């Protein structure tokens, strides 16, 4: 998919996989594999935002952790700023940690309740031995103001902040090392709607000021539409569609993408219900041999049961994994 992008690419993923073994019995013998991430290809240009969407459990957060090597990939290439980081040792990866950060989903669980905001935000500076203790403290005070908190709040503990304030501390922690790339792992899901708008505006302002590159993981397509340049849709570990934001929202091709867009709340749900296609409930059966979405797809055709559709190019910057693309059905 990189051929359609002419800008400098900061992050390139090629055939990235993450499998977890299933074991049974007293001897814990391997009985199968959970394919949490299965052959993902993604390209993110420098200074842009890729929105990664899909249902809970589709592998979005696992992919984010694999990119940062918090989880080791089973297979594939992860190229960051021209360097394949998959086989780097812990020592070789250490300096790259400064350039790649993450904002976690739960702003309370991701903060140590025994540490003050000053220690939480300044921990990365201390680990990488940046500045003196006094300089680190001043940097933390500055970062607190950047994210909309009071500099004097650095001595308070996480439980003394609101949910939105805790998320701002998480953002300050991610910014402390001046990274180039930040993974935003559903950073708004635990926040009220009014606070969500403030955090979105903050992330966009920071991106403009520091030319940050984001992987924005979410299941809220309204937010993704507002913040993203490119959108990728995952289902059961696979990428089923990827396109520029406007292209994907105006011309969704995959039945799963269409179902996700039709599920966005609208002012008149009764009128929208008449146009909505019915998608079957998630299957509890093992992963199908063919298309992952086939058991739920209202438009499934014969090849979907036994063959995995390839990711094909629908338009210059629009890729779809669906047999319907060549069948002339509802595209």
mmCIF file of C-alpha atoms in Angstrom:
data_model
loop_
_atom_site.group_PDB
_atom_site.id
_atom_site.type_symbol
_atom_site.label_atom_id
_atom_site.label_comp_id
_atom_site.label_asym_id
_atom_site.label_seq_id
_atom_site.Cartn_x
_atom_site.Cartn_y
_atom_site.Cartn_z
ATOM 1 C CA UNK A 1 0.000 0.000 0.000
ATOM 2 C CA UNK A 2 3.006 2.295 0.224
ATOM 3 C CA UNK A 3 3.069 2.855 -3.522
ATOM 4 C CA UNK A 4 0.051 5.178 -3.258
ATOM 5 C CA UNK A 5 1.803 7.474 -0.759
ATOM 6 C CA UNK A 6 4.424 9.939 -2.013
ATOM 7 C CA UNK A 7 5.373 11.402 1.351
ATOM 8 C CA UNK A 8 8.175 10.260 3.613
ATOM 9 C CA UNK A 9 7.031 7.173 5.495
ATOM 10 C CA UNK A 10 7.871 7.011 9.187
ATOM 11 C CA UNK A 11 6.385 3.573 9.898
ATOM 12 C CA UNK A 12 5.981 0.650 7.493
ATOM 13 C CA UNK A 13 4.557 -2.747 8.494
ATOM 14 C CA UNK A 14 4.860 -5.738 6.175
ATOM 15 C CA UNK A 15 3.103 -9.065 6.880
ATOM 16 C CA UNK A 16 3.169 -8.518 10.646
ATOM 17 C CA UNK A 17 1.767 -11.448 12.642
ATOM 18 C CA UNK A 18 1.245 -12.168 16.320
ATOM 19 C CA UNK A 19 0.056 -15.657 17.274
ATOM 20 C CA UNK A 20 -0.651 -16.964 20.780
ATOM 21 C CA UNK A 21 -0.554 -20.732 21.388
ATOM 22 C CA UNK A 22 -3.560 -22.527 22.849
ATOM 23 C CA UNK A 23 -2.582 -25.250 25.297
ATOM 24 C CA UNK A 24 -4.565 -28.101 26.845
ATOM 25 C CA UNK A 25 -4.113 -30.742 29.467
ATOM 26 C CA UNK A 26 -1.747 -31.202 32.377
ATOM 27 C CA UNK A 27 1.311 -31.112 30.090
ATOM 28 C CA UNK A 28 0.098 -27.882 28.439
ATOM 29 C CA UNK A 29 0.423 -29.286 24.935
ATOM 30 C CA UNK A 30 -0.187 -26.916 22.090
ATOM 31 C CA UNK A 31 -3.665 -27.433 20.609
ATOM 32 C CA UNK A 32 -3.906 -24.498 18.235
ATOM 33 C CA UNK A 33 -3.180 -20.831 17.700
ATOM 34 C CA UNK A 34 -5.005 -17.568 18.340
ATOM 35 C CA UNK A 35 -4.167 -15.351 15.376
ATOM 36 C CA UNK A 36 -4.497 -11.990 17.098
ATOM 37 C CA UNK A 37 -2.662 -10.184 14.278
ATOM 38 C CA UNK A 38 -2.463 -12.005 10.968
ATOM 39 C CA UNK A 39 -0.475 -10.494 8.103
ATOM 40 C CA UNK A 40 -0.938 -6.738 8.562
ATOM 41 C CA UNK A 41 0.483 -4.280 5.989
ATOM 42 C CA UNK A 42 0.360 -0.618 7.028
ATOM 43 C CA UNK A 43 2.194 2.565 6.031
ATOM 44 C CA UNK A 44 2.060 5.821 8.013
ATOM 45 C CA UNK A 45 3.621 8.976 6.498
ATOM 46 C CA UNK A 46 5.515 11.310 8.796
ATOM 47 C CA UNK A 47 3.301 13.913 10.451
ATOM 48 C CA UNK A 48 0.042 12.114 9.567
ATOM 49 C CA UNK A 49 -2.579 10.153 11.529
ATOM 50 C CA UNK A 50 -3.731 6.630 10.688
ATOM 51 C CA UNK A 51 -7.023 5.705 12.324
ATOM 52 C CA UNK A 52 -7.254 1.976 13.137
ATOM 53 C CA UNK A 53 -10.831 0.841 13.761
ATOM 54 C CA UNK A 54 -12.690 -2.374 14.463
ATOM 55 C CA UNK A 55 -14.698 -4.186 17.115
ATOM 56 C CA UNK A 56 -13.300 -5.012 20.536
ATOM 57 C CA UNK A 57 -11.084 -8.075 20.290
ATOM 58 C CA UNK A 58 -10.105 -7.618 16.645
ATOM 59 C CA UNK A 59 -6.408 -7.141 17.474
ATOM 60 C CA UNK A 60 -6.015 -3.345 17.359
ATOM 61 C CA UNK A 61 -4.300 -2.922 20.722
ATOM 62 C CA UNK A 62 -2.185 -6.048 20.198
ATOM 63 C CA UNK A 63 -0.906 -4.564 16.934
ATOM 64 C CA UNK A 64 -0.001 -1.341 18.725
ATOM 65 C CA UNK A 65 1.970 -3.232 21.367
ATOM 66 C CA UNK A 66 3.729 -5.310 18.699
ATOM 67 C CA UNK A 67 4.806 -2.148 16.858
ATOM 68 C CA UNK A 68 6.493 -0.890 20.039
ATOM 69 C CA UNK A 69 7.968 -4.352 20.743
ATOM 70 C CA UNK A 70 6.053 -4.545 24.015
ATOM 71 C CA UNK A 71 4.904 -7.825 22.464
ATOM 72 C CA UNK A 72 7.282 -9.738 20.204
ATOM 73 C CA UNK A 73 5.951 -10.285 16.660
ATOM 74 C CA UNK A 74 5.641 -13.857 15.433
ATOM 75 C CA UNK A 75 6.584 -12.835 11.907
ATOM 76 C CA UNK A 76 6.954 -9.814 9.642
ATOM 77 C CA UNK A 77 8.867 -6.556 9.298
ATOM 78 C CA UNK A 78 8.391 -3.336 11.273
ATOM 79 C CA UNK A 79 10.377 -0.500 9.705
ATOM 80 C CA UNK A 80 10.643 2.702 11.728
ATOM 81 C CA UNK A 81 12.408 5.674 10.083
ATOM 82 C CA UNK A 82 14.027 3.306 7.587
ATOM 83 C CA UNK A 83 15.237 0.767 10.175
ATOM 84 C CA UNK A 84 13.783 -2.708 10.677
ATOM 85 C CA UNK A 85 13.341 -2.949 14.451
ATOM 86 C CA UNK A 86 12.043 -6.541 14.676
ATOM 87 C CA UNK A 87 15.413 -8.165 15.369
ATOM 88 C CA UNK A 88 16.980 -5.393 17.439
ATOM 89 C CA UNK A 89 18.246 -6.431 20.851
ATOM 90 C CA UNK A 90 16.971 -4.798 24.014
ATOM 91 C CA UNK A 91 20.105 -2.642 24.146
ATOM 92 C CA UNK A 92 19.786 -1.600 20.495
ATOM 93 C CA UNK A 93 16.087 -0.812 20.961
ATOM 94 C CA UNK A 94 16.666 1.383 24.023
ATOM 95 C CA UNK A 95 17.487 4.664 22.169
ATOM 96 C CA UNK A 96 14.518 4.123 19.837
ATOM 97 C CA UNK A 97 12.155 4.058 22.833
ATOM 98 C CA UNK A 98 12.566 7.836 23.044
ATOM 99 C CA UNK A 99 11.147 8.203 19.538
ATOM 100 C CA UNK A 100 8.103 5.928 20.000
ATOM 101 C CA UNK A 101 5.583 6.354 22.817
ATOM 102 C CA UNK A 102 2.069 5.221 23.731
ATOM 103 C CA UNK A 103 -0.998 6.752 25.388
ATOM 104 C CA UNK A 104 -2.868 3.920 27.109
ATOM 105 C CA UNK A 105 -6.622 3.374 27.086
ATOM 106 C CA UNK A 106 -7.324 3.536 30.822
ATOM 107 C CA UNK A 107 -5.899 6.763 32.292
ATOM 108 C CA UNK A 108 -6.114 5.430 35.842
ATOM 109 C CA UNK A 109 -4.773 1.902 35.421
ATOM 110 C CA UNK A 110 -1.784 3.169 33.405
ATOM 111 C CA UNK A 111 -0.611 5.490 36.222
ATOM 112 C CA UNK A 112 1.168 4.208 39.321
ATOM 113 C CA UNK A 113 -1.061 5.266 42.263
ATOM 114 C CA UNK A 114 1.994 5.449 44.541
ATOM 115 C CA UNK A 115 3.795 8.004 42.383
ATOM 116 C CA UNK A 116 3.127 11.722 42.075
ATOM 117 C CA UNK A 117 2.431 13.300 38.696
ATOM 118 C CA UNK A 118 5.999 14.612 38.749
ATOM 119 C CA UNK A 119 7.470 11.115 38.991
ATOM 120 C CA UNK A 120 5.032 9.655 36.448
ATOM 121 C CA UNK A 121 5.775 12.266 33.791
ATOM 122 C CA UNK A 122 9.501 12.481 34.555
ATOM 123 C CA UNK A 123 10.186 8.733 34.737
ATOM 124 C CA UNK A 124 11.232 8.495 31.094
ATOM 125 C CA UNK A 125 13.576 11.457 31.468
ATOM 126 C CA UNK A 126 15.249 9.732 34.419
ATOM 127 C CA UNK A 127 15.545 6.366 32.648
ATOM 128 C CA UNK A 128 17.201 7.976 29.621
ATOM 129 C CA UNK A 129 19.358 10.191 31.877
ATOM 130 C CA UNK A 130 18.162 13.449 30.349
ATOM 131 C CA UNK A 131 19.094 16.552 32.351
ATOM 132 C CA UNK A 132 19.743 17.069 36.037
ATOM 133 C CA UNK A 133 17.035 16.430 38.668
ATOM 134 C CA UNK A 134 16.275 20.154 38.726
ATOM 135 C CA UNK A 135 16.049 20.367 34.924
ATOM 136 C CA UNK A 136 13.793 17.321 34.818
ATOM 137 C CA UNK A 137 11.465 18.894 37.372
ATOM 138 C CA UNK A 138 11.236 22.099 35.324
ATOM 139 C CA UNK A 139 10.554 20.042 32.188
ATOM 140 C CA UNK A 140 7.703 18.256 33.978
ATOM 141 C CA UNK A 141 6.196 21.574 35.097
ATOM 142 C CA UNK A 142 6.393 22.820 31.513
ATOM 143 C CA UNK A 143 4.725 19.648 30.145
ATOM 144 C CA UNK A 144 1.912 19.903 32.685
ATOM 145 C CA UNK A 145 1.136 23.387 31.382
ATOM 146 C CA UNK A 146 1.387 22.218 27.763
ATOM 147 C CA UNK A 147 -1.383 19.641 28.335
ATOM 148 C CA UNK A 148 -3.617 22.121 30.166
ATOM 149 C CA UNK A 149 -2.828 21.351 33.816
ATOM 150 C CA UNK A 150 -1.376 23.551 36.524
ATOM 151 C CA UNK A 151 2.388 23.393 37.092
ATOM 152 C CA UNK A 152 1.733 23.130 40.826
ATOM 153 C CA UNK A 153 -0.161 19.875 40.263
ATOM 154 C CA UNK A 154 3.080 17.916 39.940
ATOM 155 C CA UNK A 155 2.982 16.884 43.624
ATOM 156 C CA UNK A 156 -0.523 15.409 43.472
ATOM 157 C CA UNK A 157 -1.298 11.693 43.122
ATOM 158 C CA UNK A 158 -3.409 10.110 40.329
ATOM 159 C CA UNK A 159 -6.476 9.609 42.546
ATOM 160 C CA UNK A 160 -6.594 13.384 43.133
ATOM 161 C CA UNK A 161 -7.228 14.077 39.431
ATOM 162 C CA UNK A 162 -10.343 13.637 37.308
ATOM 163 C CA UNK A 163 -10.425 11.159 34.413
ATOM 164 C CA UNK A 164 -9.695 13.839 31.831
ATOM 165 C CA UNK A 165 -6.836 15.221 33.912
ATOM 166 C CA UNK A 166 -5.337 11.750 34.313
ATOM 167 C CA UNK A 167 -5.411 11.278 30.565
ATOM 168 C CA UNK A 168 -3.621 14.616 30.171
ATOM 169 C CA UNK A 169 -0.920 13.301 32.520
ATOM 170 C CA UNK A 170 -0.620 10.246 30.270
ATOM 171 C CA UNK A 171 -0.206 12.538 27.262
ATOM 172 C CA UNK A 172 2.424 14.602 29.117
ATOM 173 C CA UNK A 173 4.310 11.390 29.912
ATOM 174 C CA UNK A 174 4.232 10.402 26.230
ATOM 175 C CA UNK A 175 5.547 13.847 25.202
ATOM 176 C CA UNK A 176 8.338 14.012 27.781
ATOM 177 C CA UNK A 177 10.962 12.391 25.537
ATOM 178 C CA UNK A 178 9.935 14.444 22.476
ATOM 179 C CA UNK A 179 8.907 11.419 20.371
ATOM 180 C CA UNK A 180 8.230 11.369 16.658
ATOM 181 C CA UNK A 181 5.545 8.669 16.812
ATOM 182 C CA UNK A 182 2.760 8.127 19.350
ATOM 183 C CA UNK A 183 0.277 5.250 19.524
ATOM 184 C CA UNK A 184 -3.024 6.495 20.946
ATOM 185 C CA UNK A 185 -4.714 3.325 22.193
ATOM 186 C CA UNK A 186 -8.372 4.332 22.570
ATOM 187 C CA UNK A 187 -7.380 7.388 24.640
ATOM 188 C CA UNK A 188 -10.958 8.699 24.784
ATOM 189 C CA UNK A 189 -13.006 5.599 25.679
ATOM 190 C CA UNK A 190 -12.959 6.245 29.456
ATOM 191 C CA UNK A 191 -13.795 9.957 29.185
ATOM 192 C CA UNK A 192 -16.972 12.032 29.049
ATOM 193 C CA UNK A 193 -17.932 13.467 25.657
ATOM 194 C CA UNK A 194 -17.046 17.043 26.637
ATOM 195 C CA UNK A 195 -13.610 15.921 27.852
ATOM 196 C CA UNK A 196 -13.109 13.856 24.681
ATOM 197 C CA UNK A 197 -13.378 17.013 22.570
ATOM 198 C CA UNK A 198 -10.727 18.727 24.684
ATOM 199 C CA UNK A 199 -8.318 15.785 24.356
ATOM 200 C CA UNK A 200 -8.857 15.566 20.580
ATOM 201 C CA UNK A 201 -8.125 19.273 20.187
ATOM 202 C CA UNK A 202 -5.042 18.906 22.373
ATOM 203 C CA UNK A 203 -3.709 15.983 20.298
ATOM 204 C CA UNK A 204 -4.254 17.902 17.061
ATOM 205 C CA UNK A 205 -2.561 21.035 18.413
ATOM 206 C CA UNK A 206 0.440 19.002 19.577
ATOM 207 C CA UNK A 207 0.673 17.259 16.209
ATOM 208 C CA UNK A 208 0.712 20.584 14.390
ATOM 209 C CA UNK A 209 3.325 22.101 16.716
ATOM 210 C CA UNK A 210 5.704 19.121 16.813
ATOM 211 C CA UNK A 211 4.870 17.299 13.542
ATOM 212 C CA UNK A 212 3.920 14.167 15.442
ATOM 213 C CA UNK A 213 2.813 10.983 13.735
ATOM 214 C CA UNK A 214 -0.134 9.120 15.288
ATOM 215 C CA UNK A 215 -1.574 5.640 15.134
ATOM 216 C CA UNK A 216 -5.026 6.380 16.560
ATOM 217 C CA UNK A 217 -6.729 3.171 17.722
ATOM 218 C CA UNK A 218 -10.468 3.456 18.322
ATOM 219 C CA UNK A 219 -13.854 1.860 17.769
ATOM 220 C CA UNK A 220 -15.537 5.279 17.560
ATOM 221 C CA UNK A 221 -15.706 6.146 13.867
ATOM 222 C CA UNK A 222 -16.998 9.664 14.556
ATOM 223 C CA UNK A 223 -13.748 10.477 16.371
ATOM 224 C CA UNK A 224 -11.635 8.714 13.736
ATOM 225 C CA UNK A 225 -13.306 10.730 10.998
ATOM 226 C CA UNK A 226 -12.406 13.950 12.794
ATOM 227 C CA UNK A 227 -8.758 13.231 13.578
ATOM 228 C CA UNK A 228 -7.427 10.844 10.898
ATOM 229 C CA UNK A 229 -5.878 11.287 7.461
ATOM 230 C CA UNK A 230 -6.005 7.586 6.568
ATOM 231 C CA UNK A 231 -8.292 4.879 7.998
ATOM 232 C CA UNK A 232 -7.628 1.133 8.253
ATOM 233 C CA UNK A 233 -10.331 -1.362 9.277
ATOM 234 C CA UNK A 234 -9.439 -4.580 11.136
ATOM 235 C CA UNK A 235 -11.536 -7.694 11.650
ATOM 236 C CA UNK A 236 -10.311 -10.784 13.560
ATOM 237 C CA UNK A 237 -6.660 -9.875 13.115
ATOM 238 C CA UNK A 238 -6.869 -9.040 9.399
ATOM 239 C CA UNK A 239 -6.915 -5.736 7.568
ATOM 240 C CA UNK A 240 -10.125 -5.737 5.488
ATOM 241 C CA UNK A 241 -10.072 -2.188 4.107
ATOM 242 C CA UNK A 242 -7.772 0.828 4.018
ATOM 243 C CA UNK A 243 -8.300 4.194 2.351
ATOM 244 C CA UNK A 244 -7.951 7.923 2.699
ATOM 245 C CA UNK A 245 -10.471 9.210 5.240
ATOM 246 C CA UNK A 246 -12.873 10.857 2.804
ATOM 247 C CA UNK A 247 -12.706 7.953 0.375
ATOM 248 C CA UNK A 248 -13.500 5.369 3.043
ATOM 249 C CA UNK A 249 -16.411 7.278 4.559
ATOM 250 C CA UNK A 250 -17.883 8.227 1.169
ATOM 251 C CA UNK A 251 -17.299 4.900 -0.620
ATOM 252 C CA UNK A 252 -16.968 2.018 1.874
ATOM 253 C CA UNK A 253 -16.561 -1.253 -0.039
ATOM 254 C CA UNK A 254 -16.200 -4.070 2.473
ATOM 255 C CA UNK A 255 -19.505 -5.230 4.069
ATOM 256 C CA UNK A 256 -17.910 -4.981 7.524
ATOM 257 C CA UNK A 257 -16.869 -1.372 6.940
ATOM 258 C CA UNK A 258 -20.364 -0.605 5.691
ATOM 259 C CA UNK A 259 -21.870 -2.141 8.835
ATOM 260 C CA UNK A 260 -19.545 -0.121 11.086
ATOM 261 C CA UNK A 261 -20.470 3.136 9.363
ATOM 262 C CA UNK A 262 -24.172 2.320 9.526
ATOM 263 C CA UNK A 263 -23.827 1.776 13.285
ATOM 264 C CA UNK A 264 -22.735 5.381 13.893
ATOM 265 C CA UNK A 265 -25.502 7.110 15.923
ATOM 266 C CA UNK A 266 -27.646 9.491 13.857
ATOM 267 C CA UNK A 267 -30.364 12.052 14.811
ATOM 268 C CA UNK A 268 -33.143 9.962 13.214
ATOM 269 C CA UNK A 269 -32.424 6.282 13.971
ATOM 270 C CA UNK A 270 -35.808 5.089 12.660
ATOM 271 C CA UNK A 271 -35.135 6.439 9.176
ATOM 272 C CA UNK A 272 -31.576 5.105 9.233
ATOM 273 C CA UNK A 273 -32.780 1.644 10.275
ATOM 274 C CA UNK A 274 -34.610 1.224 6.955
ATOM 275 C CA UNK A 275 -31.331 1.583 5.039
ATOM 276 C CA UNK A 276 -29.180 -0.492 7.399
ATOM 277 C CA UNK A 277 -28.012 -3.951 6.329
ATOM 278 C CA UNK A 278 -28.427 -6.709 8.902
ATOM 279 C CA UNK A 279 -25.190 -8.299 10.117
ATOM 280 C CA UNK A 280 -25.333 -11.593 12.002
ATOM 281 C CA UNK A 281 -24.133 -11.817 15.600
ATOM 282 C CA UNK A 282 -20.464 -12.673 16.159
ATOM 283 C CA UNK A 283 -19.780 -16.365 15.719
ATOM 284 C CA UNK A 284 -18.446 -18.502 18.588
ATOM 285 C CA UNK A 285 -17.117 -21.053 16.093
ATOM 286 C CA UNK A 286 -13.389 -21.363 15.255
ATOM 287 C CA UNK A 287 -11.910 -18.915 12.755
ATOM 288 C CA UNK A 288 -13.290 -19.828 9.296
ATOM 289 C CA UNK A 289 -11.005 -21.186 6.576
ATOM 290 C CA UNK A 290 -12.082 -18.582 4.067
ATOM 291 C CA UNK A 291 -13.025 -14.953 4.616
ATOM 292 C CA UNK A 292 -12.984 -14.073 8.328
ATOM 293 C CA UNK A 293 -16.234 -12.116 7.984
ATOM 294 C CA UNK A 294 -18.099 -14.798 5.998
ATOM 295 C CA UNK A 295 -20.139 -16.228 8.949
ATOM 296 C CA UNK A 296 -21.651 -12.768 9.573
ATOM 297 C CA UNK A 297 -21.701 -11.300 6.060
ATOM 298 C CA UNK A 298 -25.165 -10.720 4.504
ATOM 299 C CA UNK A 299 -23.582 -10.646 1.012
ATOM 300 C CA UNK A 300 -21.356 -13.746 1.234
ATOM 301 C CA UNK A 301 -20.856 -15.697 -1.993
ATOM 302 C CA UNK A 302 -19.518 -19.215 -2.635
ATOM 303 C CA UNK A 303 -15.740 -18.478 -2.674
ATOM 304 C CA UNK A 304 -15.995 -16.746 0.726
ATOM 305 C CA UNK A 305 -16.380 -20.056 2.572
ATOM 306 C CA UNK A 306 -13.148 -21.721 1.490
ATOM 307 C CA UNK A 307 -10.805 -19.057 0.119
ATOM 308 C CA UNK A 308 -9.178 -16.069 1.804
ATOM 309 C CA UNK A 309 -9.717 -12.970 -0.351
ATOM 310 C CA UNK A 310 -6.564 -11.020 -1.242
ATOM 311 C CA UNK A 311 -6.120 -7.343 -0.426
ATOM 312 C CA UNK A 312 -6.704 -5.681 -3.799
ATOM 313 C CA UNK A 313 -6.517 -2.089 -4.962
ATOM 314 C CA UNK A 314 -9.944 -0.557 -5.581
ATOM 315 C CA UNK A 315 -8.711 2.959 -6.406
ATOM 316 C CA UNK A 316 -5.326 4.767 -6.187
ATOM 317 C CA UNK A 317 -5.332 4.857 -2.359
ATOM 318 C CA UNK A 318 -8.111 2.427 -1.495
ATOM 319 C CA UNK A 319 -7.480 -1.259 -0.677
ATOM 320 C CA UNK A 320 -10.154 -3.886 0.031
ATOM 321 C CA UNK A 321 -10.074 -7.556 1.042
ATOM 322 C CA UNK A 322 -13.337 -8.853 -0.458
ATOM 323 C CA UNK A 323 -14.440 -11.172 -3.275
ATOM 324 C CA UNK A 324 -17.407 -8.885 -3.946
ATOM 325 C CA UNK A 325 -15.005 -6.384 -5.457
ATOM 326 C CA UNK A 326 -14.773 -8.439 -8.618
ATOM 327 C CA UNK A 327 -18.303 -9.826 -8.618
ATOM 328 C CA UNK A 328 -20.191 -6.602 -9.274
ATOM 329 C CA UNK A 329 -22.354 -7.035 -6.159
ATOM 330 C CA UNK A 330 -23.255 -3.965 -4.106
ATOM 331 C CA UNK A 331 -20.017 -2.056 -4.624
#
